[in-house]
Tab-separated table of C-alpha atoms in Angstrom:
chain	number	residue	atom	x	y	z
A	1316	UNK	CA	-55.618	172.653	132.657
A	1317	UNK	CA	-53.745	174.927	134.902
A	1318	UNK	CA	-55.585	177.336	137.569
A	1319	UNK	CA	-54.345	180.250	135.562
A	1320	UNK	CA	-55.691	178.735	132.339
A	1321	UNK	CA	-59.211	178.323	133.886
A	1322	UNK	CA	-59.252	181.842	134.753
A	1323	UNK	CA	-58.252	183.145	131.400
A	1324	UNK	CA	-60.521	180.818	129.578
A	1325	UNK	CA	-63.477	182.139	131.803
A	1326	UNK	CA	-62.745	185.558	131.160
A	1327	UNK	CA	-62.421	185.200	127.442
A	1328	UNK	CA	-66.062	185.092	126.914
A	1329	UNK	CA	-67.700	188.829	126.695
A	1330	UNK	CA	-70.948	187.384	128.317
A	1331	UNK	CA	-69.009	186.038	131.486
A	1332	UNK	CA	-67.222	189.040	131.766
A	1333	UNK	CA	-70.524	191.076	131.704
A	1334	UNK	CA	-71.844	188.803	134.742
A	1335	UNK	CA	-68.774	189.721	136.245
A	1336	UNK	CA	-69.486	193.372	135.627
A	1337	UNK	CA	-73.008	192.845	136.942
A	1338	UNK	CA	-71.554	191.340	140.147
A	1339	UNK	CA	-68.934	194.137	140.347
A	1340	UNK	CA	-71.942	196.460	140.807
A	1341	UNK	CA	-74.083	194.716	143.206
A	1342	UNK	CA	-72.447	191.550	145.052
A	1343	UNK	CA	-74.998	188.808	146.366
A	1344	UNK	CA	-77.160	188.444	143.494
A	1345	UNK	CA	-79.563	185.698	142.977
A	1346	UNK	CA	-79.866	183.516	139.747
A	1347	UNK	CA	-83.208	185.201	139.025
A	1348	UNK	CA	-81.641	188.625	139.521
A	1349	UNK	CA	-78.899	188.194	137.088
A	1350	UNK	CA	-81.085	186.676	134.432
A	1351	UNK	CA	-83.147	189.926	134.674
A	1352	UNK	CA	-80.241	191.759	133.382
A	1353	UNK	CA	-79.594	189.281	130.302
A	1354	UNK	CA	-81.121	188.901	127.195
A	1355	UNK	CA	-80.687	185.013	127.204
A	1356	UNK	CA	-82.429	181.888	128.959
A	1357	UNK	CA	-81.847	180.877	132.390
A	1358	UNK	CA	-79.833	177.873	131.427
A	1359	UNK	CA	-77.810	180.140	129.305
A	1360	UNK	CA	-76.876	182.469	132.516
A	1361	UNK	CA	-76.484	179.390	134.721
A	1362	UNK	CA	-74.027	177.562	131.986
A	1363	UNK	CA	-71.642	180.561	132.338
A	1364	UNK	CA	-72.024	181.023	135.921
A	1365	UNK	CA	-70.869	177.475	136.275
A	1366	UNK	CA	-67.908	177.881	134.354
A	1367	UNK	CA	-67.158	181.093	136.418
A	1368	UNK	CA	-67.516	179.026	139.595
A	1369	UNK	CA	-65.278	176.470	138.348
A	1370	UNK	CA	-62.676	179.119	137.591
A	1371	UNK	CA	-63.050	179.908	141.004
A	1372	UNK	CA	-64.222	183.643	140.123
A	1373	UNK	CA	-67.456	183.129	141.523
A	1374	UNK	CA	-68.512	181.850	144.832
A	1375	UNK	CA	-71.870	180.974	146.008
A	1376	UNK	CA	-73.591	180.992	149.269
A	1377	UNK	CA	-76.917	179.736	150.627
A	1378	UNK	CA	-79.290	182.367	152.301
A	1379	UNK	CA	-82.429	180.421	153.228
A	1380	UNK	CA	-83.861	179.254	149.816
A	1381	UNK	CA	-81.736	181.684	147.829
A	1382	UNK	CA	-78.460	180.909	146.163
A	1383	UNK	CA	-76.257	184.290	146.316
A	1384	UNK	CA	-73.444	184.537	143.775
A	1385	UNK	CA	-70.424	186.532	144.893
A	1386	UNK	CA	-67.156	187.475	143.654
A	1387	UNK	CA	-63.976	186.034	144.248
A	1388	UNK	CA	-61.087	188.140	143.418
A	1389	UNK	CA	-58.491	186.068	144.547
A	1390	UNK	CA	-57.496	184.442	141.546
A	1391	UNK	CA	-57.219	187.665	139.689
A	1392	UNK	CA	-54.811	188.583	142.606
A	1393	UNK	CA	-52.924	185.223	141.925
A	1394	UNK	CA	-52.435	186.315	138.366
A	1395	UNK	CA	-51.552	189.799	138.958
A	1396	UNK	CA	-48.734	188.482	142.063
A	1397	UNK	CA	-47.145	186.013	139.360
A	1398	UNK	CA	-47.471	187.353	136.125
A	1399	UNK	CA	-48.865	190.887	135.348
A	1400	UNK	CA	-46.771	192.670	137.694
A	1401	UNK	CA	-43.677	191.286	136.266
A	1402	UNK	CA	-44.729	192.400	132.540
A	1403	UNK	CA	-47.482	195.152	132.216
A	1404	UNK	CA	-47.873	198.131	134.273
A	1405	UNK	CA	-51.038	199.021	132.409
A	1406	UNK	CA	-52.537	195.791	133.316
A	1407	UNK	CA	-51.997	196.398	136.802
A	1408	UNK	CA	-53.801	199.719	136.391
A	1409	UNK	CA	-56.954	198.100	135.406
A	1410	UNK	CA	-56.779	195.193	137.829
A	1411	UNK	CA	-56.586	197.942	140.407
A	1412	UNK	CA	-59.306	199.552	139.515
A	1413	UNK	CA	-61.182	195.991	139.489
A	1414	UNK	CA	-60.034	195.572	143.098
A	1415	UNK	CA	-61.597	199.051	143.790
A	1416	UNK	CA	-64.908	197.909	142.716
A	1417	UNK	CA	-65.010	194.802	144.412
A	1418	UNK	CA	-64.383	196.337	147.593
A	1419	UNK	CA	-67.475	198.499	147.744
A	1420	UNK	CA	-69.749	195.612	149.538
A	1421	UNK	CA	-71.018	194.671	152.893
A	1422	UNK	CA	-69.871	191.345	152.876
A	1423	UNK	CA	-66.799	189.913	150.855
A	1424	UNK	CA	-66.131	186.082	150.473
A	1425	UNK	CA	-62.821	184.761	148.941
A	1426	UNK	CA	-62.084	181.194	147.807
A	1427	UNK	CA	-58.625	179.503	147.427
A	1428	UNK	CA	-57.151	175.947	146.809
A	1429	UNK	CA	-53.947	175.169	148.475
A	1430	UNK	CA	-51.879	172.009	147.901
A	1431	UNK	CA	-51.336	171.236	151.423
A	1432	UNK	CA	-53.017	169.282	154.421
A	1433	UNK	CA	-55.809	170.779	156.794
A	1434	UNK	CA	-53.322	170.563	159.471
A	1435	UNK	CA	-50.709	172.389	157.891
A	1436	UNK	CA	-53.030	174.998	156.674
A	1437	UNK	CA	-54.350	175.696	160.239
A	1438	UNK	CA	-51.504	175.771	161.944
A	1439	UNK	CA	-50.248	178.597	159.070
A	1440	UNK	CA	-53.313	180.645	160.031
A	1441	UNK	CA	-53.140	180.461	163.553
A	1442	UNK	CA	-49.079	180.521	164.310
A	1443	UNK	CA	-47.824	184.046	164.773
A	1444	UNK	CA	-44.556	183.531	163.287
A	1445	UNK	CA	-45.904	181.890	159.927
A	1446	UNK	CA	-48.964	184.378	159.715
A	1447	UNK	CA	-46.321	187.269	159.798
A	1448	UNK	CA	-44.819	185.653	156.459
A	1449	UNK	CA	-47.737	186.265	154.478
A	1450	UNK	CA	-49.489	188.919	156.385
A	1451	UNK	CA	-47.962	192.134	155.774
A	1452	UNK	CA	-45.188	191.286	158.538
A	1453	UNK	CA	-47.879	191.349	160.972
A	1454	UNK	CA	-48.168	188.532	163.266
A	1455	UNK	CA	-51.543	187.249	164.886
A	1456	UNK	CA	-51.569	186.371	168.261
A	1457	UNK	CA	-54.026	184.493	170.394
A	1458	UNK	CA	-54.402	181.447	172.655
A	1459	UNK	CA	-57.490	180.562	169.872
A	1460	UNK	CA	-59.952	179.370	172.295
A	1461	UNK	CA	-63.354	180.698	172.431
A	1462	UNK	CA	-63.490	184.144	174.171
A	1463	UNK	CA	-59.806	184.347	173.824
A	1464	UNK	CA	-58.401	187.946	172.638
A	1465	UNK	CA	-56.757	188.283	169.571
A	1466	UNK	CA	-54.038	191.085	168.737
A	1467	UNK	CA	-52.509	192.027	165.603
A	1468	UNK	CA	-48.659	193.418	166.102
A	1469	UNK	CA	-45.639	194.013	164.275
A	1470	UNK	CA	-43.334	193.669	167.385
A	1471	UNK	CA	-40.053	194.543	166.130
A	1472	UNK	CA	-41.942	198.423	164.864
A	1473	UNK	CA	-43.918	198.464	168.168
A	1474	UNK	CA	-47.067	198.750	166.040
A	1475	UNK	CA	-50.135	197.440	167.373
A	1476	UNK	CA	-52.645	197.267	164.048
A	1477	UNK	CA	-55.928	195.249	165.247
A	1478	UNK	CA	-57.627	193.423	167.895
A	1479	UNK	CA	-60.623	190.970	168.412
A	1480	UNK	CA	-62.003	188.057	169.956
A	1481	UNK	CA	-62.151	184.394	168.893
A	1482	UNK	CA	-66.055	183.277	168.417
A	1483	UNK	CA	-65.464	179.930	167.076
A	1484	UNK	CA	-63.089	177.309	166.961
A	1485	UNK	CA	-63.032	173.380	165.363
A	1486	UNK	CA	-59.534	172.944	164.214
A	1487	UNK	CA	-58.292	172.204	161.598
A	1488	UNK	CA	-61.889	172.903	159.884
A	1489	UNK	CA	-63.253	176.390	161.021
A	1490	UNK	CA	-62.491	179.598	162.897
A	1491	UNK	CA	-64.638	182.573	163.467
A	1492	UNK	CA	-63.390	185.705	165.437
A	1493	UNK	CA	-64.163	189.402	165.450
A	1494	UNK	CA	-61.788	191.910	163.988
A	1495	UNK	CA	-61.067	195.647	164.550
A	1496	UNK	CA	-58.799	197.795	162.387
A	1497	UNK	CA	-56.611	200.148	164.538
A	1498	UNK	CA	-54.018	201.177	162.216
A	1499	UNK	CA	-55.763	205.078	161.732
A	1500	UNK	CA	-58.600	206.832	162.468
A	1501	UNK	CA	-60.395	206.045	159.227
A	1502	UNK	CA	-60.246	202.513	160.017
A	1503	UNK	CA	-60.604	202.533	163.451
A	1504	UNK	CA	-64.113	204.329	162.887
A	1505	UNK	CA	-65.316	201.353	161.257
A	1506	UNK	CA	-65.826	199.459	164.247
A	1507	UNK	CA	-65.984	195.553	165.073
A	1508	UNK	CA	-66.086	192.971	161.849
A	1509	UNK	CA	-66.405	189.449	161.644
A	1510	UNK	CA	-63.982	186.937	159.742
A	1511	UNK	CA	-64.608	183.594	159.222
A	1512	UNK	CA	-62.211	180.926	158.085
A	1513	UNK	CA	-63.500	177.355	156.404
A	1514	UNK	CA	-61.255	174.549	155.446
A	1515	UNK	CA	-62.499	171.501	153.533
A	1516	UNK	CA	-60.089	168.823	152.223
A	1517	UNK	CA	-60.159	167.903	148.473
A	1518	UNK	CA	-57.663	165.314	147.397
A	1519	UNK	CA	-54.401	166.235	148.476
A	1520	UNK	CA	-55.533	169.676	148.627
A	1521	UNK	CA	-57.523	172.000	150.654
A	1522	UNK	CA	-60.551	174.392	149.649
A	1523	UNK	CA	-60.148	177.640	151.916
A	1524	UNK	CA	-62.974	179.876	151.980
A	1525	UNK	CA	-62.813	183.178	153.950
A	1526	UNK	CA	-65.802	185.090	154.650
A	1527	UNK	CA	-65.524	188.913	155.866
A	1528	UNK	CA	-68.708	190.395	156.950
A	1529	UNK	CA	-70.667	192.377	159.338
A	1530	UNK	CA	-69.357	195.546	157.370
A	1531	UNK	CA	-71.672	198.485	157.060
A	1532	UNK	CA	-72.372	199.501	153.252
A	1533	UNK	CA	-69.608	201.606	151.848
A	1534	UNK	CA	-67.135	200.435	154.750
A	1535	UNK	CA	-63.581	201.627	154.426
A	1536	UNK	CA	-61.916	199.167	151.927
A	1537	UNK	CA	-58.926	199.105	153.868
A	1538	UNK	CA	-60.324	197.015	156.361
A	1539	UNK	CA	-60.978	193.918	153.789
A	1540	UNK	CA	-59.016	194.796	150.427
A	1541	UNK	CA	-55.699	193.322	151.464
A	1542	UNK	CA	-57.230	189.552	151.717
A	1543	UNK	CA	-56.914	188.790	148.366
A	1544	UNK	CA	-52.965	189.645	148.916
A	1545	UNK	CA	-52.870	187.945	152.003
A	1546	UNK	CA	-54.479	184.581	150.999
A	1547	UNK	CA	-52.048	184.601	147.635
A	1548	UNK	CA	-48.996	185.061	150.087
A	1549	UNK	CA	-50.783	182.009	152.303
A	1550	UNK	CA	-50.741	180.154	149.027
A	1551	UNK	CA	-47.402	180.570	148.068
A	1552	UNK	CA	-45.708	179.982	151.227
A	1553	UNK	CA	-47.229	176.722	151.977
A	1554	UNK	CA	-46.942	175.330	148.478
A	1555	UNK	CA	-43.088	176.575	147.903
A	1556	UNK	CA	-42.079	177.978	151.098
A	1557	UNK	CA	-40.959	181.577	149.229
A	1558	UNK	CA	-42.406	184.626	150.307
A	1559	UNK	CA	-44.022	187.235	147.853
A	1560	UNK	CA	-42.443	190.320	147.287
A	1561	UNK	CA	-45.580	192.674	146.402
A	1562	UNK	CA	-45.430	195.885	148.084
A	1563	UNK	CA	-48.037	195.130	150.694
A	1564	UNK	CA	-46.658	192.049	151.578
A	1565	UNK	CA	-43.534	194.319	152.404
A	1566	UNK	CA	-45.321	196.668	154.138
A	1567	UNK	CA	-44.198	196.297	157.633
A	1568	UNK	CA	-41.014	193.574	156.889
């Protein structure tokens, strides 16, 4: 079964859609918190969550003894980029509404599977020329050493979009850095946040998890709302060598 089939199968059940609606309302909930919202057994909730995890729509994280469940909008973004935008504008409007609701949280966790090697994926993240191909046309420049500055720039237009500092580097497995968005006064007011890239090889593919955190509650959605499109573009580039032609991807081309 393809990734797209898994997503549609997961979304076909009304209970699973209700679970997603509940996580839309409040991200990062435990199994116990979710169980209280539904008139079914704990096992029933676990079974539905497992299928959502297998489809990549839910990601889990351990916080001490608790296991928290987060939404992962990347599979929805992939469906939008590859299928929905070609055929149905009403679907696009609906997905945009979901996207807006997803972006109201303090911490966002995204995951995606890409058929590539850890080394190739790492290079696509840190190489500014490759990064610009899927990062709205913006290169991310750094020496990628702990303490090194990061600069996000579109050189041909003379646009400086952001800056940060490298906190952790473990190629080709883990990269942690701060990021401050600078493209307008609204995002500049949000200050500095943190981005963590984690790469795990799985067979002939890689499991990439991106966590964007240290954001205030109600933070401006512009600072993290582009990740699903960026990660979709990264997957498309590594697997096919092609560029996405969505409006955001072409923003600074």
